[in-house]
């Protein structure tokens, strides 16, 4: 990290170009994000989409500030940007899981149809996403980069303040090991479920997400090499001054590139599929509730807790039981069946049925509830008679009355009227 006290600055025309380009990129991204919030009909998908789209304006603002106030950017903004980079990798993984039906669908149905695959390293064995433990291992491999990045940024700042330059090399090694592990785990997930992901065209979305991260990383490496070669100053110049100059140009180039990234993200994650033209009779959430859903963080808290703290107590065969026992018998993988059998899974009726033994079962000594003692309660039909009250300010969704115009029934009526008017004129 260069020293922010060195008096080096970009030329005025460079700063003007950075201001214009990052402003355009931010406007494009904010327009796409606001369109999602105004058509917030699928919260599970759109909260992830918006979090990915926020990467562009965050990069644009931080890169521009870095070209004007590096002292502020290096200490406060660069760590936030780097942590959010890691967070977007996790968000993209969550997005892939969601479009495939969720983690339960992947573990209990989708992955059961596939044979386990081998790791790139032979001695690491096989990976089977139908095994909840293997799925958890892949997920932790992706998420560890998110958890590692804040500690890495704090350690880098400490090394800079206390001039512990010898420790920085070790931090770089740990950083590269962490990001490699994360990308390798994501590649494993991709390889296991590539056929199911193919209809959703994930390459386009993946490249949009990763290009920003790769561009910022590799451009910094290239510019550092150029600075060492003396492109940004002769070898007799002050080292901090040369580093600051390379830092300026790295962020200035990213400012210009953000326009392209903003356009790519807008096409990769468009709001059109969530509009009333495509979801005719679906209600949408009010803006306040949409913002609260996206930035509330309730889903992140639950997911981090289940993955980091609960772990295999939740990701086990009992909680993720396959929907069909026949699929397990049709697989050629014996290890997968034996792992389940060791935890109490049993096949019956020639594989058509299954049951569990000694695995979370209830003791025979436990008194059973007497069903005959349960008093019958009168059925309440009042809920079915209630209707939406438009004046209720606490109602979290809005019934979009314009959606009916694009429904199939209205389209048939419109085509029928047009055909009759055409036949009458002829």
mmCIF file of N, CA and C in Angstrom, residues 65-142:
data_model
loop_
_atom_site.group_PDB
_atom_site.id
_atom_site.type_symbol
_atom_site.label_atom_id
_atom_site.label_comp_id
_atom_site.label_asym_id
_atom_site.label_seq_id
_atom_site.Cartn_x
_atom_site.Cartn_y
_atom_site.Cartn_z
ATOM 1 N N UNK A 65 -12.544 8.125 -5.851
ATOM 2 C CA UNK A 65 -11.996 8.720 -4.627
ATOM 3 C C UNK A 65 -10.507 8.409 -4.511
ATOM 4 N N UNK A 66 -10.109 7.213 -4.965
ATOM 5 C CA UNK A 66 -8.695 6.845 -4.909
ATOM 6 C C UNK A 66 -7.834 7.737 -5.787
ATOM 7 N N UNK A 67 -8.400 8.271 -6.870
ATOM 8 C CA UNK A 67 -7.630 9.154 -7.752
ATOM 9 C C UNK A 67 -7.562 10.585 -7.232
ATOM 10 N N UNK A 68 -8.408 10.930 -6.269
ATOM 11 C CA UNK A 68 -8.426 12.302 -5.739
ATOM 12 C C UNK A 68 -7.968 12.379 -4.290
ATOM 13 N N UNK A 69 -8.409 11.420 -3.468
ATOM 14 C CA UNK A 69 -8.040 11.402 -2.051
ATOM 15 C C UNK A 69 -7.519 10.019 -1.675
ATOM 16 N N UNK A 70 -6.307 9.684 -2.084
ATOM 17 C CA UNK A 70 -5.786 8.338 -1.788
ATOM 18 C C UNK A 70 -5.623 8.077 -0.300
ATOM 19 N N UNK A 71 -5.400 9.117 0.500
ATOM 20 C CA UNK A 71 -5.237 8.912 1.934
ATOM 21 C C UNK A 71 -6.506 8.355 2.567
ATOM 22 N N UNK A 72 -7.673 8.818 2.085
ATOM 23 C CA UNK A 72 -8.956 8.307 2.577
ATOM 24 C C UNK A 72 -9.246 6.933 1.985
ATOM 25 N N UNK A 73 -8.980 6.785 0.708
ATOM 26 C CA UNK A 73 -9.320 5.546 0.006
ATOM 27 C C UNK A 73 -8.531 4.361 0.532
ATOM 28 N N UNK A 74 -7.237 4.547 0.748
ATOM 29 C CA UNK A 74 -6.395 3.422 1.163
ATOM 30 C C UNK A 74 -6.766 2.894 2.545
ATOM 31 N N UNK A 75 -7.170 3.772 3.422
ATOM 32 C CA UNK A 75 -7.437 3.366 4.804
ATOM 33 C C UNK A 75 -8.869 2.882 4.989
ATOM 34 N N UNK A 76 -9.834 3.546 4.351
ATOM 35 C CA UNK A 76 -11.245 3.278 4.628
ATOM 36 C C UNK A 76 -11.977 2.578 3.483
ATOM 37 N N UNK A 77 -11.753 3.004 2.247
ATOM 38 C CA UNK A 77 -12.576 2.527 1.135
ATOM 39 C C UNK A 77 -12.039 1.257 0.491
ATOM 40 N N UNK A 78 -10.730 1.156 0.325
ATOM 41 C CA UNK A 78 -10.172 -0.043 -0.304
ATOM 42 C C UNK A 78 -10.512 -1.321 0.462
ATOM 43 N N UNK A 79 -10.424 -1.348 1.803
ATOM 44 C CA UNK A 79 -10.844 -2.568 2.516
ATOM 45 C C UNK A 79 -12.316 -2.911 2.301
ATOM 46 N N UNK A 80 -13.180 -1.889 2.274
ATOM 47 C CA UNK A 80 -14.604 -2.149 2.031
ATOM 48 C C UNK A 80 -14.805 -2.750 0.648
ATOM 49 N N UNK A 81 -14.115 -2.211 -0.336
ATOM 50 C CA UNK A 81 -14.237 -2.722 -1.702
ATOM 51 C C UNK A 81 -13.756 -4.163 -1.803
ATOM 52 N N UNK A 82 -12.642 -4.468 -1.164
ATOM 53 C CA UNK A 82 -12.098 -5.822 -1.244
ATOM 54 C C UNK A 82 -12.986 -6.827 -0.508
ATOM 55 N N UNK A 83 -13.546 -6.422 0.624
ATOM 56 C CA UNK A 83 -14.451 -7.317 1.354
ATOM 57 C C UNK A 83 -15.712 -7.572 0.537
ATOM 58 N N UNK A 84 -16.214 -6.542 -0.127
ATOM 59 C CA UNK A 84 -17.423 -6.722 -0.928
ATOM 60 C C UNK A 84 -17.149 -7.589 -2.151
ATOM 61 N N UNK A 85 -15.935 -7.548 -2.691
ATOM 62 C CA UNK A 85 -15.561 -8.460 -3.774
ATOM 63 C C UNK A 85 -15.777 -9.906 -3.344
ATOM 64 N N UNK A 86 -15.261 -10.234 -2.167
ATOM 65 C CA UNK A 86 -15.413 -11.595 -1.656
ATOM 66 C C UNK A 86 -16.875 -11.922 -1.395
ATOM 67 N N UNK A 87 -17.615 -10.958 -0.885
ATOM 68 C CA UNK A 87 -19.035 -11.173 -0.604
ATOM 69 C C UNK A 87 -19.817 -11.462 -1.880
ATOM 70 N N UNK A 88 -19.444 -10.851 -2.991
ATOM 71 C CA UNK A 88 -20.144 -11.072 -4.257
ATOM 72 C C UNK A 88 -19.928 -12.502 -4.753
ATOM 73 N N UNK A 89 -18.768 -13.087 -4.496
ATOM 74 C CA UNK A 89 -18.545 -14.487 -4.875
ATOM 75 C C UNK A 89 -19.537 -15.389 -4.145
ATOM 76 N N UNK A 90 -19.709 -15.159 -2.849
ATOM 77 C CA UNK A 90 -20.702 -15.925 -2.085
ATOM 78 C C UNK A 90 -22.116 -15.668 -2.607
ATOM 79 N N UNK A 91 -22.424 -14.409 -2.932
ATOM 80 C CA UNK A 91 -23.753 -14.066 -3.439
ATOM 81 C C UNK A 91 -24.023 -14.766 -4.759
ATOM 82 N N UNK A 92 -23.025 -14.836 -5.618
ATOM 83 C CA UNK A 92 -23.205 -15.516 -6.901
ATOM 84 C C UNK A 92 -23.420 -17.014 -6.689
ATOM 85 N N UNK A 93 -22.718 -17.606 -5.744
ATOM 86 C CA UNK A 93 -22.948 -19.017 -5.411
ATOM 87 C C UNK A 93 -24.376 -19.225 -4.915
ATOM 88 N N UNK A 94 -24.854 -18.326 -4.060
ATOM 89 C CA UNK A 94 -26.238 -18.416 -3.578
ATOM 90 C C UNK A 94 -27.225 -18.266 -4.723
ATOM 91 N N UNK A 95 -26.893 -17.408 -5.679
ATOM 92 C CA UNK A 95 -27.760 -17.209 -6.844
ATOM 93 C C UNK A 95 -27.836 -18.485 -7.686
ATOM 94 N N UNK A 96 -26.705 -19.148 -7.890
ATOM 95 C CA UNK A 96 -26.702 -20.401 -8.648
ATOM 96 C C UNK A 96 -27.525 -21.469 -7.930
ATOM 97 N N UNK A 97 -27.385 -21.550 -6.608
ATOM 98 C CA UNK A 97 -28.184 -22.518 -5.847
ATOM 99 C C UNK A 97 -29.667 -22.216 -5.983
ATOM 100 N N UNK A 98 -30.014 -20.946 -5.985
ATOM 101 C CA UNK A 98 -31.420 -20.557 -6.034
ATOM 102 C C UNK A 98 -32.055 -20.911 -7.365
ATOM 103 N N UNK A 99 -31.373 -20.623 -8.476
ATOM 104 C CA UNK A 99 -31.971 -20.902 -9.782
ATOM 105 C C UNK A 99 -32.080 -22.402 -10.038
ATOM 106 N N UNK A 100 -31.342 -23.207 -9.274
ATOM 107 C CA UNK A 100 -31.456 -24.659 -9.386
ATOM 108 C C UNK A 100 -32.481 -25.237 -8.416
ATOM 109 N N UNK A 101 -33.179 -24.383 -7.692
ATOM 110 C CA UNK A 101 -34.234 -24.853 -6.801
ATOM 111 C C UNK A 101 -33.888 -24.827 -5.336
ATOM 112 N N UNK A 102 -32.697 -24.367 -4.981
ATOM 113 C CA UNK A 102 -32.301 -24.305 -3.584
ATOM 114 C C UNK A 102 -31.393 -25.459 -3.188
ATOM 115 N N UNK A 103 -30.791 -25.336 -2.023
ATOM 116 C CA UNK A 103 -29.843 -26.349 -1.565
ATOM 117 C C UNK A 103 -30.501 -27.716 -1.400
ATOM 118 N N UNK A 104 -31.707 -27.746 -0.849
ATOM 119 C CA UNK A 104 -32.380 -29.030 -0.636
ATOM 120 C C UNK A 104 -32.650 -29.734 -1.959
ATOM 121 N N UNK A 105 -33.092 -28.977 -2.956
ATOM 122 C CA UNK A 105 -33.346 -29.558 -4.273
ATOM 123 C C UNK A 105 -32.052 -30.111 -4.867
ATOM 124 N N UNK A 106 -30.954 -29.383 -4.701
ATOM 125 C CA UNK A 106 -29.675 -29.820 -5.259
ATOM 126 C C UNK A 106 -29.206 -31.106 -4.593
ATOM 127 N N UNK A 107 -29.287 -31.164 -3.266
ATOM 128 C CA UNK A 107 -28.750 -32.312 -2.536
ATOM 129 C C UNK A 107 -29.643 -33.533 -2.675
ATOM 130 N N UNK A 108 -30.956 -33.359 -2.578
ATOM 131 C CA UNK A 108 -31.867 -34.504 -2.505
ATOM 132 C C UNK A 108 -32.348 -35.003 -3.861
ATOM 133 N N UNK A 109 -32.267 -34.191 -4.903
ATOM 134 C CA UNK A 109 -32.785 -34.622 -6.203
ATOM 135 C C UNK A 109 -31.765 -34.462 -7.326
ATOM 136 N N UNK A 110 -31.298 -33.235 -7.536
ATOM 137 C CA UNK A 110 -30.461 -32.959 -8.703
ATOM 138 C C UNK A 110 -29.162 -33.744 -8.673
ATOM 139 N N UNK A 111 -28.440 -33.687 -7.566
ATOM 140 C CA UNK A 111 -27.130 -34.342 -7.495
ATOM 141 C C UNK A 111 -27.236 -35.857 -7.423
ATOM 142 N N UNK A 112 -28.386 -36.373 -7.003
ATOM 143 C CA UNK A 112 -28.558 -37.829 -6.932
ATOM 144 C C UNK A 112 -28.487 -38.445 -8.322
ATOM 145 N N UNK A 113 -28.861 -37.673 -9.331
ATOM 146 C CA UNK A 113 -28.845 -38.187 -10.706
ATOM 147 C C UNK A 113 -27.447 -38.207 -11.315
ATOM 148 N N UNK A 114 -26.458 -37.656 -10.613
ATOM 149 C CA UNK A 114 -25.096 -37.580 -11.145
ATOM 150 C C UNK A 114 -24.162 -38.478 -10.346
ATOM 151 N N UNK A 115 -23.178 -39.015 -11.044
ATOM 152 C CA UNK A 115 -22.135 -39.765 -10.368
ATOM 153 C C UNK A 115 -21.148 -38.790 -9.722
ATOM 154 N N UNK A 116 -20.516 -39.175 -8.622
ATOM 155 C CA UNK A 116 -19.497 -38.305 -8.012
ATOM 156 C C UNK A 116 -18.351 -38.040 -8.981
ATOM 157 N N UNK A 117 -17.734 -36.880 -8.856
ATOM 158 C CA UNK A 117 -16.602 -36.527 -9.715
ATOM 159 C C UNK A 117 -15.330 -36.501 -8.874
ATOM 160 N N UNK A 118 -14.210 -36.635 -9.552
ATOM 161 C CA UNK A 118 -12.918 -36.629 -8.871
ATOM 162 C C UNK A 118 -12.369 -35.208 -8.752
ATOM 163 N N UNK A 119 -11.634 -34.999 -7.693
ATOM 164 C CA UNK A 119 -10.924 -33.738 -7.536
ATOM 165 C C UNK A 119 -9.804 -33.654 -8.565
ATOM 166 N N UNK A 120 -9.323 -32.443 -8.774
ATOM 167 C CA UNK A 120 -8.188 -32.257 -9.682
ATOM 168 C C UNK A 120 -6.942 -32.944 -9.135
ATOM 169 N N UNK A 121 -6.840 -33.014 -7.813
ATOM 170 C CA UNK A 121 -5.738 -33.721 -7.160
ATOM 171 C C UNK A 121 -6.217 -35.125 -6.814
ATOM 172 N N UNK A 122 -5.485 -36.137 -7.283
ATOM 173 C CA UNK A 122 -5.967 -37.520 -7.207
ATOM 174 C C UNK A 122 -6.192 -37.982 -5.772
ATOM 175 N N UNK A 123 -5.288 -37.659 -4.846
ATOM 176 C CA UNK A 123 -5.387 -38.212 -3.495
ATOM 177 C C UNK A 123 -6.545 -37.624 -2.695
ATOM 178 N N UNK A 124 -7.220 -36.596 -3.209
ATOM 179 C CA UNK A 124 -8.334 -35.979 -2.483
ATOM 180 C C UNK A 124 -9.636 -36.741 -2.664
ATOM 181 N N UNK A 125 -9.645 -37.779 -3.496
ATOM 182 C CA UNK A 125 -10.832 -38.608 -3.639
ATOM 183 C C UNK A 125 -11.892 -37.989 -4.526
ATOM 184 N N UNK A 126 -13.168 -38.276 -4.203
ATOM 185 C CA UNK A 126 -14.291 -37.825 -5.019
ATOM 186 C C UNK A 126 -15.120 -36.791 -4.264
ATOM 187 N N UNK A 127 -15.892 -36.061 -5.034
ATOM 188 C CA UNK A 127 -16.823 -35.083 -4.475
ATOM 189 C C UNK A 127 -18.227 -35.447 -4.919
ATOM 190 N N UNK A 128 -19.136 -35.577 -3.971
ATOM 191 C CA UNK A 128 -20.514 -35.973 -4.247
ATOM 192 C C UNK A 128 -21.442 -34.965 -3.580
ATOM 193 N N UNK A 129 -22.074 -34.108 -4.384
ATOM 194 C CA UNK A 129 -22.930 -33.065 -3.830
ATOM 195 C C UNK A 129 -24.231 -33.612 -3.261
ATOM 196 N N UNK A 130 -24.575 -34.874 -3.538
ATOM 197 C CA UNK A 130 -25.741 -35.463 -2.887
ATOM 198 C C UNK A 130 -25.441 -35.837 -1.438
ATOM 199 N N UNK A 131 -24.172 -35.801 -1.071
ATOM 200 C CA UNK A 131 -23.758 -35.986 0.315
ATOM 201 C C UNK A 131 -23.738 -34.610 0.984
ATOM 202 N N UNK A 132 -24.595 -34.356 1.967
ATOM 203 C CA UNK A 132 -24.635 -33.026 2.596
ATOM 204 C C UNK A 132 -23.293 -32.573 3.144
ATOM 205 N N UNK A 133 -22.466 -33.511 3.610
ATOM 206 C CA UNK A 133 -21.146 -33.132 4.128
ATOM 207 C C UNK A 133 -20.251 -32.599 3.019
ATOM 208 N N UNK A 134 -20.302 -33.237 1.843
ATOM 209 C CA UNK A 134 -19.514 -32.749 0.710
ATOM 210 C C UNK A 134 -20.027 -31.397 0.230
ATOM 211 N N UNK A 135 -21.351 -31.238 0.198
ATOM 212 C CA UNK A 135 -21.912 -29.944 -0.194
ATOM 213 C C UNK A 135 -21.476 -28.858 0.787
ATOM 214 N N UNK A 136 -21.499 -29.177 2.079
ATOM 215 C CA UNK A 136 -21.067 -28.214 3.091
ATOM 216 C C UNK A 136 -19.591 -27.883 2.925
ATOM 217 N N UNK A 137 -18.784 -28.873 2.552
ATOM 218 C CA UNK A 137 -17.357 -28.632 2.359
ATOM 219 C C UNK A 137 -17.117 -27.681 1.191
ATOM 220 N N UNK A 138 -17.874 -27.871 0.107
ATOM 221 C CA UNK A 138 -17.754 -26.967 -1.039
ATOM 222 C C UNK A 138 -18.221 -25.562 -0.661
ATOM 223 N N UNK A 139 -19.318 -25.489 0.058
ATOM 224 C CA UNK A 139 -19.855 -24.183 0.457
ATOM 225 C C UNK A 139 -18.891 -23.455 1.387
ATOM 226 N N UNK A 140 -18.313 -24.170 2.337
ATOM 227 C CA UNK A 140 -17.336 -23.545 3.228
ATOM 228 C C UNK A 140 -16.099 -23.102 2.464
ATOM 229 N N UNK A 141 -15.723 -23.880 1.437
ATOM 230 C CA UNK A 141 -14.576 -23.487 0.631
ATOM 231 C C UNK A 141 -14.795 -22.165 -0.074
ATOM 232 N N UNK A 142 -16.039 -21.910 -0.487
ATOM 233 C CA UNK A 142 -16.361 -20.630 -1.128
ATOM 234 C C UNK A 142 -16.468 -19.521 -0.089
#
